[in-house]
Amino acid sequence: MEALRQLPAVDRVLNEPALAGLVAELGHAGAADLARRALDARRAELAAGAEAAGGRDAEAALVARRALALDGTRLRRVLNATGVVVHTNLGRAPLPAEAVRAVAGTAGAYADLELDLATGQRGSRQAHVGPLAARLVGAEAAIAVNNCAGALVLVLAALAREREVVVSRGQLIEIGDGFRLPEIMAQAGARLVEVGATNRTRLDDYAAAIGPETALILRAHPSNFRVVGFTEEVAVADLARLGAERGVPVVDDIGSGLVRPDPDLPGEPDAAGSVAAGAGLVLFSADKLLGGPQAGVIAGRADLVEAAARHPLARALRIDRLGVAALEAVLRLHLDPERARAAVPVRRMIAMPADEVRARAERLAALTGGDVAETAARIGGGALPAVDLPSWACALPDPAGELHAALRTGEPAVLGRLEDGRLLLDCRTLLDDADVEVIAARVTACR
Ligand SMILES: *Cc1c(COP(=O)(O)O)cnc(C)c1O
């Protein structure tokens, strides 16, 4: 077929100016592999009757563009103008500079991850984060694992395998991505005993469900939805009192990871409060309101923490070295609440006064010819679903979403949200004021 004869050789494709960067980055072999894959796909297309590009040069340019697209999956920086602070699809929490430095300082070197330098003896990676987390929330002991879902699986497997766990029907949550509490319990080998109704569960319901097979009372914070109206939940303190009478520890999965009550986040459960109220264990994520790396913390009674740490699954769920470095730095910042508010990006965004957000939106609107619009930002990540953060955005007309698509696929990528034919660029979730200029330049380039 004539069209197939027009297909260029691999080296001809690699000589396309558009691929210079790819060759520099991946080396000749890496770039040639992508060019070959793109050529194979193009050959199949032409053989199936696709229209020729019109000459060898045109085919080479087309295949080069396809080769570039095949390399399009690298992790890229995104400017978050969605107004969702803890945005799971954008990697949840941007790390504070202190944590970035801690990671950078040890990532390309060896570190005393599991070695006690003072004695030269083998140490534990938990030594860097466990005691610090325990101190922060007033617990006897703590460990960190891969994430909070992992923390829950580990605790259930270690403390409730083939035994019963009592849970309120109002708390049988899906924690995201289709992972539901009943299924997690089943995988961990624990038997679920549901009590109460979706909207109301009383202490008596728990008391009636506890028997000789009961290993734990589990509370899970229904963090990504709210039951409103005729509702009743049993406080941790009451459950802890009941548990103490019957010899059954309370495990409190608070999810979001506030270490102590925060005036910016009224009503959000906090780990210190849960421990003080008598929970045997409290579990939380490190990359939601704590503002750290992906990790899950298990804090509470020393014997229960120890049981989780010694379970074989703890090895499979262990926190990695970079996570230890970042988490240690973030936990240190939280020792001083004021410092955490200033230095931890997600906390800084939540605490930022609305008029400062407005000043950003006004500046962005002035630079792009947009309008200033009042918006409602969200905490996200399954925290405080009912809480709106007063916010401000720059609004640009974008009836077909073309501007948004161009911004999303550009460099750096900018993500906003489309609403009624307008692109809203919410300024509460920008990392700092200078992002306004970066976004304005991208908007100008994309129009
Ligand atoms: C988010 C959440 C989890 C899961 O935490 P990951 O760190 O994402 O695994 C578990 N429980 C609750 C209540 C949550 O909000």
Short mmCIF file of C-alpha atoms and ligand atoms in Angstrom, two decimals:
data_model
loop_
_atom_site.label_atom_id
_atom_site.label_comp_id
_atom_site.label_asym_id
_atom_site.label_seq_id
_atom_site.Cartn_x
_atom_site.Cartn_y
_atom_site.Cartn_z
CA MET A 1 0.00 0.00 0.00
CA GLU A 2 1.26 3.43 -0.95
CA ALA A 3 0.42 5.00 2.43
CA LEU A 4 2.48 2.39 4.30
CA ARG A 5 5.53 3.14 2.17
CA GLN A 6 5.34 6.76 3.38
CA LEU A 7 5.97 5.68 6.98
CA PRO A 8 9.33 7.03 8.18
CA ALA A 9 12.06 4.98 9.93
CA VAL A 10 12.45 5.24 13.71
CA ASP A 11 15.53 7.44 13.44
CA ARG A 12 13.76 9.79 11.06
CA VAL A 13 11.02 10.22 13.70
CA LEU A 14 13.60 10.80 16.44
CA ASN A 15 15.10 13.63 14.36
CA GLU A 16 11.83 15.57 14.53
CA PRO A 17 12.50 18.81 16.46
CA ALA A 18 9.44 18.11 18.62
CA LEU A 19 11.20 15.06 20.08
CA ALA A 20 14.49 16.78 21.06
CA GLY A 21 13.33 17.14 24.67
CA LEU A 22 12.13 13.54 24.83
CA VAL A 23 15.47 12.20 23.53
CA ALA A 24 17.35 14.36 26.05
CA GLU A 25 15.20 13.12 28.89
CA LEU A 26 14.75 9.42 28.09
CA GLY A 27 17.95 8.79 26.14
CA HIS A 28 18.03 7.39 22.62
CA ALA A 29 16.78 3.95 23.61
CA GLY A 30 13.89 5.28 25.72
CA ALA A 31 12.72 7.70 23.04
CA ALA A 32 13.18 5.11 20.26
CA ASP A 33 10.93 2.70 22.16
CA LEU A 34 8.11 5.27 22.20
CA ALA A 35 8.71 6.18 18.53
CA ARG A 36 8.51 2.49 17.62
CA ARG A 37 5.25 2.03 19.52
CA ALA A 38 3.78 5.11 17.83
CA LEU A 39 4.95 3.85 14.43
CA ASP A 40 3.42 0.41 15.02
CA ALA A 41 0.10 1.97 15.96
CA ARG A 42 0.21 4.23 12.90
CA ARG A 43 1.06 1.28 10.65
CA ALA A 44 -1.97 -0.62 11.94
CA GLU A 45 -4.15 2.44 11.37
CA LEU A 46 -3.01 2.86 7.78
CA ALA A 47 -3.39 -0.85 7.11
CA ALA A 48 -6.97 -0.54 8.34
CA GLY A 49 -7.59 2.16 5.77
CA ALA A 50 -6.86 5.41 7.62
CA GLU A 51 -6.06 8.42 5.49
CA ALA A 52 -2.36 9.13 4.84
CA ALA A 53 -0.92 12.32 6.35
CA GLY A 54 0.43 13.35 2.96
CA GLY A 55 4.09 12.49 2.56
CA ARG A 56 6.95 11.18 4.66
CA ASP A 57 7.56 14.46 6.50
CA ALA A 58 3.94 14.80 7.50
CA GLU A 59 3.87 11.17 8.71
CA ALA A 60 7.08 11.73 10.73
CA ALA A 61 5.60 14.81 12.40
CA LEU A 62 2.37 12.96 13.19
CA VAL A 63 4.16 9.92 14.62
CA ALA A 64 6.43 12.21 16.67
CA ARG A 65 3.37 13.87 18.23
CA ARG A 66 1.95 10.42 19.03
CA ALA A 67 5.25 9.34 20.60
CA LEU A 68 5.20 12.43 22.81
CA ALA A 69 1.64 11.68 23.86
CA LEU A 70 2.66 8.13 24.84
CA ASP A 71 5.03 9.71 27.36
CA GLY A 72 2.26 11.84 28.83
CA THR A 73 1.71 10.05 32.10
CA ARG A 74 4.37 11.55 34.35
CA LEU A 75 3.30 13.08 37.64
CA ARG A 76 2.97 16.80 37.09
CA ARG A 77 2.55 19.84 39.26
CA VAL A 78 -0.99 21.23 39.30
CA LEU A 79 -2.10 24.66 40.52
CA ASN A 80 -5.25 23.99 42.52
CA ALA A 81 -7.88 26.65 41.83
CA THR A 82 -10.81 24.31 42.56
CA GLY A 83 -11.50 25.65 46.04
CA VAL A 84 -11.23 22.13 47.49
CA VAL A 85 -8.41 22.24 50.05
CA VAL A 86 -7.77 18.53 50.68
CA HIS A 87 -8.30 17.38 47.08
CA THR A 88 -7.82 13.62 46.94
CA ASN A 89 -7.41 13.56 43.15
CA LEU A 90 -4.67 16.18 43.44
CA GLY A 91 -2.73 14.25 46.06
CA ARG A 92 -4.51 15.69 49.13
CA ALA A 93 -2.04 17.78 51.13
CA PRO A 94 0.88 19.75 49.70
CA LEU A 95 3.73 19.28 52.18
CA PRO A 96 5.09 22.13 54.28
CA ALA A 97 8.58 23.36 53.35
CA GLU A 98 9.98 21.76 56.53
CA ALA A 99 8.78 18.34 55.37
CA VAL A 100 10.05 18.87 51.82
CA ARG A 101 13.48 19.72 53.27
CA ALA A 102 13.39 16.65 55.51
CA VAL A 103 12.59 14.40 52.53
CA ALA A 104 15.16 16.07 50.26
CA GLY A 105 17.81 15.88 52.98
CA THR A 106 17.67 12.11 53.34
CA ALA A 107 16.02 10.76 50.17
CA GLY A 108 19.22 10.61 48.15
CA ALA A 109 21.32 9.30 51.01
CA TYR A 110 21.31 6.67 53.73
CA ALA A 111 19.46 7.53 56.93
CA ASP A 112 19.17 6.17 60.48
CA LEU A 113 15.75 4.75 59.62
CA GLU A 114 16.11 1.58 61.69
CA LEU A 115 19.35 2.16 63.49
CA ASP A 116 19.96 3.79 66.85
CA LEU A 117 23.06 5.88 66.16
CA ALA A 118 23.70 6.37 69.90
CA THR A 119 24.14 2.66 70.57
CA GLY A 120 24.84 1.34 67.10
CA GLN A 121 22.05 -1.19 67.68
CA ARG A 122 19.09 -1.94 65.49
CA GLY A 123 16.27 0.58 65.99
CA SER A 124 12.70 1.02 64.78
CA ARG A 125 11.41 3.37 62.10
CA GLN A 126 8.56 4.06 64.51
CA ALA A 127 11.03 5.74 66.87
CA HIS A 128 11.02 8.78 64.56
CA VAL A 129 7.26 9.26 64.50
CA GLY A 130 5.53 7.10 67.16
CA PRO A 131 6.57 8.88 70.39
CA LEU A 132 6.08 12.27 68.72
CA ALA A 133 2.53 11.40 67.60
CA ALA A 134 1.75 9.95 71.04
CA ARG A 135 2.95 13.12 72.77
CA LEU A 136 0.89 15.29 70.42
CA VAL A 137 -2.39 13.58 71.21
CA GLY A 138 -1.68 12.67 74.84
CA ALA A 139 -1.57 8.92 74.22
CA GLU A 140 0.64 6.28 75.84
CA ALA A 141 1.95 5.09 72.47
CA ALA A 142 1.53 5.47 68.73
CA ILE A 143 2.71 4.03 65.43
CA ALA A 144 2.36 5.17 61.83
CA VAL A 145 1.44 2.91 58.92
CA ASN A 146 0.85 3.32 55.19
CA ASN A 147 -2.54 5.08 55.46
CA CYS A 148 -5.62 5.26 57.66
CA ALA A 149 -7.49 2.48 55.84
CA GLY A 150 -4.42 0.34 56.49
CA ALA A 151 -4.47 1.38 60.13
CA LEU A 152 -8.07 0.20 60.41
CA VAL A 153 -7.37 -3.16 58.74
CA LEU A 154 -4.34 -3.71 60.96
CA VAL A 155 -6.18 -2.87 64.17
CA LEU A 156 -9.12 -5.11 63.27
CA ALA A 157 -6.85 -7.99 62.27
CA ALA A 158 -4.73 -7.65 65.40
CA LEU A 159 -7.51 -7.14 67.93
CA ALA A 160 -10.71 -8.60 66.50
CA ARG A 161 -9.88 -11.52 64.21
CA GLU A 162 -12.73 -14.05 64.33
CA ARG A 163 -14.44 -12.00 66.99
CA GLU A 164 -17.17 -9.37 66.99
CA VAL A 165 -16.93 -5.64 66.45
CA VAL A 166 -19.90 -3.48 67.41
CA VAL A 167 -20.62 -0.56 65.07
CA SER A 168 -23.50 1.91 64.80
CA ARG A 169 -25.54 1.61 61.58
CA GLY A 170 -25.05 5.35 61.15
CA GLN A 171 -21.31 4.82 60.84
CA LEU A 172 -21.07 2.04 58.25
CA ILE A 173 -19.26 4.37 55.91
CA GLU A 174 -17.66 4.08 52.52
CA ILE A 175 -14.30 5.73 53.01
CA GLY A 176 -13.76 6.42 49.34
CA ASP A 177 -13.15 4.61 46.06
CA GLY A 178 -15.74 1.96 46.86
CA PHE A 179 -14.05 0.77 50.06
CA ARG A 180 -16.77 0.15 52.61
CA LEU A 181 -16.40 -0.49 56.30
CA PRO A 182 -18.30 -3.83 56.29
CA GLU A 183 -16.02 -5.17 53.53
CA ILE A 184 -12.89 -3.96 55.28
CA MET A 185 -14.05 -5.73 58.43
CA ALA A 186 -14.70 -8.92 56.50
CA GLN A 187 -11.23 -8.81 54.94
CA ALA A 188 -9.68 -8.32 58.36
CA GLY A 189 -11.58 -11.40 59.58
CA ALA A 190 -13.76 -9.51 62.07
CA ARG A 191 -17.51 -10.09 62.46
CA LEU A 192 -19.63 -6.97 62.18
CA VAL A 193 -22.40 -6.47 64.70
CA GLU A 194 -24.58 -3.55 63.63
CA VAL A 195 -26.51 -1.61 66.24
CA GLY A 196 -29.06 1.20 66.19
CA ALA A 197 -30.54 2.86 63.12
CA THR A 198 -29.00 5.01 60.43
CA ASN A 199 -30.02 8.21 62.15
CA ARG A 200 -30.10 7.21 65.83
CA THR A 201 -28.01 4.92 67.96
CA ARG A 202 -28.13 4.96 71.78
CA LEU A 203 -25.80 3.70 74.47
CA ASP A 204 -28.33 0.96 75.31
CA ASP A 205 -28.03 -0.38 71.76
CA TYR A 206 -24.31 -0.88 72.25
CA ALA A 207 -24.77 -2.33 75.75
CA ALA A 208 -27.24 -4.93 74.44
CA ALA A 209 -24.90 -6.00 71.65
CA ILE A 210 -21.83 -6.66 73.79
CA GLY A 211 -21.27 -10.33 74.58
CA PRO A 212 -18.46 -12.80 75.21
CA GLU A 213 -17.40 -12.65 71.54
CA THR A 214 -17.10 -8.85 71.44
CA ALA A 215 -13.54 -7.68 70.78
CA LEU A 216 -14.07 -3.98 70.10
CA ILE A 217 -16.52 -1.13 69.90
CA LEU A 218 -15.71 0.76 66.70
CA ARG A 219 -16.63 4.34 66.00
CA ALA A 220 -16.05 5.64 62.48
CA HIS A 221 -16.41 9.31 61.77
CA PRO A 222 -18.97 9.69 58.96
CA SER A 223 -16.62 12.23 57.49
CA ASN A 224 -17.88 12.58 53.95
CA PHE A 225 -21.58 12.97 54.68
CA ARG A 226 -23.87 14.34 57.36
CA VAL A 227 -27.02 12.86 58.80
CA VAL A 228 -29.08 15.86 59.81
CA GLY A 229 -32.38 16.31 61.62
CA PHE A 230 -33.60 13.60 64.01
CA THR A 231 -30.23 12.15 64.92
CA GLU A 232 -28.42 10.74 67.92
CA GLU A 233 -24.88 9.48 68.30
CA VAL A 234 -23.17 8.19 71.39
CA ALA A 235 -20.18 10.24 72.56
CA VAL A 236 -16.76 8.59 72.83
CA ALA A 237 -16.72 9.19 76.59
CA ASP A 238 -19.98 7.26 77.09
CA LEU A 239 -18.80 4.40 74.89
CA ALA A 240 -15.48 4.34 76.74
CA ARG A 241 -17.28 4.11 80.09
CA LEU A 242 -19.43 1.24 78.82
CA GLY A 243 -16.38 -0.43 77.29
CA ALA A 244 -14.45 -0.15 80.56
CA GLU A 245 -17.31 -1.80 82.48
CA ARG A 246 -17.44 -4.67 80.02
CA GLY A 247 -13.74 -4.98 79.25
CA VAL A 248 -14.09 -3.95 75.59
CA PRO A 249 -11.82 -1.23 74.16
CA VAL A 250 -13.21 1.55 71.95
CA VAL A 251 -11.47 2.20 68.64
CA ASP A 252 -12.23 5.65 67.24
CA ASP A 253 -11.52 6.15 63.52
CA ILE A 254 -11.69 9.95 63.25
CA GLY A 255 -10.32 9.99 59.70
CA SER A 256 -9.33 13.57 59.19
CA GLY A 257 -6.53 13.92 61.66
CA LEU A 258 -7.04 17.02 63.72
CA VAL A 259 -4.65 16.52 66.61
CA ARG A 260 -6.50 18.94 68.89
CA PRO A 261 -9.64 21.08 68.64
CA ASP A 262 -9.23 23.89 66.15
CA PRO A 263 -11.23 27.15 66.19
CA ASP A 264 -11.16 27.13 62.35
CA LEU A 265 -12.84 23.71 62.28
CA PRO A 266 -15.63 23.64 64.86
CA GLY A 267 -17.25 20.26 65.44
CA GLU A 268 -14.51 18.25 63.72
CA PRO A 269 -13.37 15.42 66.02
CA ASP A 270 -9.78 15.57 67.24
CA ALA A 271 -7.39 12.84 68.34
CA ALA A 272 -6.43 14.39 71.68
CA GLY A 273 -10.09 14.77 72.61
CA SER A 274 -10.79 11.17 71.71
CA VAL A 275 -7.87 9.87 73.78
CA ALA A 276 -8.86 12.10 76.71
CA ALA A 277 -12.43 10.78 76.47
CA GLY A 278 -11.12 7.26 76.96
CA ALA A 279 -10.81 5.72 73.48
CA GLY A 280 -8.44 2.76 73.61
CA LEU A 281 -7.17 3.64 70.12
CA VAL A 282 -7.69 6.58 67.81
CA LEU A 283 -6.91 6.29 64.09
CA PHE A 284 -6.34 9.14 61.66
CA SER A 285 -4.94 10.01 58.25
CA ALA A 286 -1.76 12.06 57.99
CA ASP A 287 -2.58 13.66 54.62
CA LYS A 288 -5.92 15.26 55.40
CA LEU A 289 -6.15 17.96 58.08
CA LEU A 290 -2.75 17.06 59.51
CA GLY A 291 -1.39 18.28 56.16
CA GLY A 292 1.37 15.70 55.86
CA PRO A 293 2.33 12.73 53.68
CA GLN A 294 0.12 9.72 53.01
CA ALA A 295 0.16 7.77 56.26
CA GLY A 296 -2.16 6.53 58.98
CA VAL A 297 -1.59 6.97 62.71
CA ILE A 298 -2.66 4.52 65.42
CA ALA A 299 -2.45 6.13 68.86
CA GLY A 300 -3.70 5.08 72.28
CA ARG A 301 -3.17 2.43 74.96
CA ALA A 302 0.34 0.96 74.87
CA ASP A 303 -0.82 -2.68 74.94
CA LEU A 304 -3.22 -2.17 72.02
CA VAL A 305 -0.68 -0.23 69.94
CA GLU A 306 1.86 -2.95 70.66
CA ALA A 307 -0.54 -5.67 69.50
CA ALA A 308 -1.03 -3.84 66.19
CA ALA A 309 2.71 -3.23 65.77
CA ARG A 310 3.50 -6.93 66.30
CA HIS A 311 0.89 -8.28 63.88
CA PRO A 312 2.35 -9.74 60.64
CA LEU A 313 0.26 -7.31 58.56
CA ALA A 314 2.17 -4.41 60.12
CA ARG A 315 5.10 -5.37 57.90
CA ALA A 316 2.94 -5.23 54.77
CA LEU A 317 1.42 -1.91 55.78
CA ARG A 318 4.54 -0.22 57.03
CA ILE A 319 5.22 3.44 56.38
CA ASP A 320 8.02 4.07 53.89
CA ARG A 321 11.24 5.97 54.52
CA LEU A 322 10.21 9.17 52.71
CA GLY A 323 6.92 9.11 54.59
CA VAL A 324 8.78 8.85 57.90
CA ALA A 325 10.92 11.86 57.01
CA ALA A 326 7.93 13.98 56.01
CA LEU A 327 5.65 12.86 58.83
CA GLU A 328 8.29 13.52 61.48
CA ALA A 329 8.68 17.10 60.23
CA VAL A 330 4.91 17.70 60.05
CA LEU A 331 4.27 16.28 63.53
CA ARG A 332 6.93 18.62 64.91
CA LEU A 333 5.14 21.60 63.36
CA HIS A 334 1.92 20.57 65.10
CA LEU A 335 3.60 20.71 68.53
CA ASP A 336 2.85 24.46 68.31
CA PRO A 337 -0.70 25.11 66.98
CA GLU A 338 0.15 28.63 65.83
CA ARG A 339 3.15 27.37 63.92
CA ALA A 340 1.07 24.63 62.30
CA ARG A 341 -1.48 27.22 61.19
CA ALA A 342 1.20 29.31 59.53
CA ALA A 343 3.46 26.60 58.12
CA VAL A 344 1.22 23.68 57.12
CA PRO A 345 -0.29 24.59 53.73
CA VAL A 346 -3.73 23.02 54.20
CA ARG A 347 -4.10 24.73 57.58
CA ARG A 348 -2.88 28.03 56.21
CA MET A 349 -5.44 27.84 53.38
CA ILE A 350 -8.26 27.06 55.80
CA ALA A 351 -7.24 29.83 58.20
CA MET A 352 -6.71 32.50 55.52
CA PRO A 353 -9.05 35.48 56.06
CA ALA A 354 -11.61 35.89 53.27
CA ASP A 355 -10.46 39.44 52.45
CA GLU A 356 -6.96 38.15 51.65
CA VAL A 357 -8.49 35.57 49.32
CA ARG A 358 -10.54 38.36 47.78
CA ALA A 359 -7.42 40.47 47.18
CA ARG A 360 -5.93 37.56 45.23
CA ALA A 361 -9.12 37.15 43.17
CA GLU A 362 -9.19 40.89 42.42
CA ARG A 363 -5.60 40.80 41.25
CA LEU A 364 -6.22 37.74 39.06
CA ALA A 365 -9.35 39.36 37.60
CA ALA A 366 -7.44 42.58 36.86
CA LEU A 367 -4.68 40.64 35.10
CA THR A 368 -7.05 38.50 33.01
CA GLY A 369 -10.02 40.80 32.45
CA GLY A 370 -12.25 38.48 34.49
CA ASP A 371 -14.86 39.17 37.15
CA VAL A 372 -14.52 38.73 40.88
CA ALA A 373 -17.00 36.16 42.17
CA GLU A 374 -17.91 35.15 45.71
CA THR A 375 -17.66 31.37 46.13
CA ALA A 376 -17.74 28.63 48.75
CA ALA A 377 -14.53 26.65 49.15
CA ARG A 378 -14.55 23.20 50.74
CA ILE A 379 -12.27 21.35 53.11
CA GLY A 380 -12.55 18.12 51.08
CA GLY A 381 -10.88 14.79 51.84
CA GLY A 382 -13.96 13.75 53.73
CA ALA A 383 -13.80 16.43 56.39
CA LEU A 384 -16.66 18.69 57.41
CA PRO A 385 -18.84 18.09 54.34
CA ALA A 386 -21.35 20.65 55.54
CA VAL A 387 -18.85 23.43 56.11
CA ASP A 388 -18.31 26.08 53.46
CA LEU A 389 -15.26 28.30 53.63
CA PRO A 390 -16.11 31.80 52.41
CA SER A 391 -13.98 32.30 49.34
CA TRP A 392 -13.40 34.36 46.20
CA ALA A 393 -12.65 33.42 42.63
CA CYS A 394 -11.80 35.02 39.34
CA ALA A 395 -14.58 34.15 36.88
CA LEU A 396 -13.88 33.92 33.14
CA PRO A 397 -16.40 33.19 30.40
CA ASP A 398 -15.84 29.62 29.15
CA PRO A 399 -19.13 28.34 27.68
CA ALA A 400 -17.62 25.24 26.02
CA GLY A 401 -14.95 24.57 28.64
CA GLU A 402 -12.18 25.12 26.10
CA LEU A 403 -10.20 27.53 28.23
CA HIS A 404 -10.39 25.13 31.16
CA ALA A 405 -9.18 22.25 28.98
CA ALA A 406 -6.25 24.34 27.73
CA LEU A 407 -5.30 25.36 31.28
CA ARG A 408 -5.64 21.80 32.56
CA THR A 409 -3.34 20.35 29.92
CA GLY A 410 -0.78 23.19 29.96
CA GLU A 411 2.41 23.58 31.94
CA PRO A 412 2.00 24.03 34.83
CA ALA A 413 -1.48 22.56 34.77
CA VAL A 414 -4.20 24.76 36.28
CA LEU A 415 -7.41 23.22 37.57
CA GLY A 416 -10.49 25.32 38.30
CA ARG A 417 -14.17 24.47 38.14
CA LEU A 418 -16.79 25.14 35.49
CA GLU A 419 -20.10 26.54 36.63
CA ASP A 420 -22.87 27.87 34.39
CA GLY A 421 -20.60 28.54 31.43
CA ARG A 422 -17.98 30.29 33.53
CA LEU A 423 -14.57 29.09 34.65
CA LEU A 424 -14.11 29.82 38.35
CA LEU A 425 -10.53 30.06 39.56
CA ASP A 426 -10.87 29.89 43.33
CA CYS A 427 -8.05 31.71 45.10
CA ARG A 428 -8.29 30.09 48.56
CA THR A 429 -6.50 26.93 47.46
CA LEU A 430 -3.50 28.62 45.82
CA LEU A 431 -0.27 27.84 47.64
CA ASP A 432 0.82 31.47 47.74
CA ASP A 433 0.17 34.91 46.28
CA ALA A 434 2.71 34.43 43.49
CA ASP A 435 0.51 31.69 41.97
CA VAL A 436 -1.84 34.48 40.85
CA GLU A 437 0.76 35.74 38.36
CA VAL A 438 1.52 32.21 37.14
CA ILE A 439 -2.17 31.52 36.49
CA ALA A 440 -2.67 34.91 34.81
CA ALA A 441 0.22 34.15 32.44
CA ARG A 442 -1.30 30.74 31.63
CA VAL A 443 -4.73 32.28 30.94
CA THR A 444 -3.15 34.85 28.62
CA ALA A 445 -1.22 32.13 26.79
CA CYS A 446 -4.30 29.92 26.39
CA ARG A 447 -6.59 32.56 24.88
C1 LIG B 1 -10.32 9.24 54.94
C2 LIG B 1 -10.80 8.29 55.95
C3 LIG B 1 -10.24 7.02 56.03
C4 LIG B 1 -9.20 6.54 55.06
O1 LIG B 1 -7.99 7.21 55.24
P1 LIG B 1 -6.79 7.00 54.18
O2 LIG B 1 -5.63 7.64 54.85
O3 LIG B 1 -7.23 7.66 52.93
O4 LIG B 1 -6.61 5.54 54.02
C5 LIG B 1 -10.70 6.16 57.01
N1 LIG B 1 -11.66 6.54 57.86
C6 LIG B 1 -12.23 7.76 57.82
C7 LIG B 1 -13.29 8.10 58.82
C8 LIG B 1 -11.81 8.70 56.88
O5 LIG B 1 -12.35 9.91 56.84
#
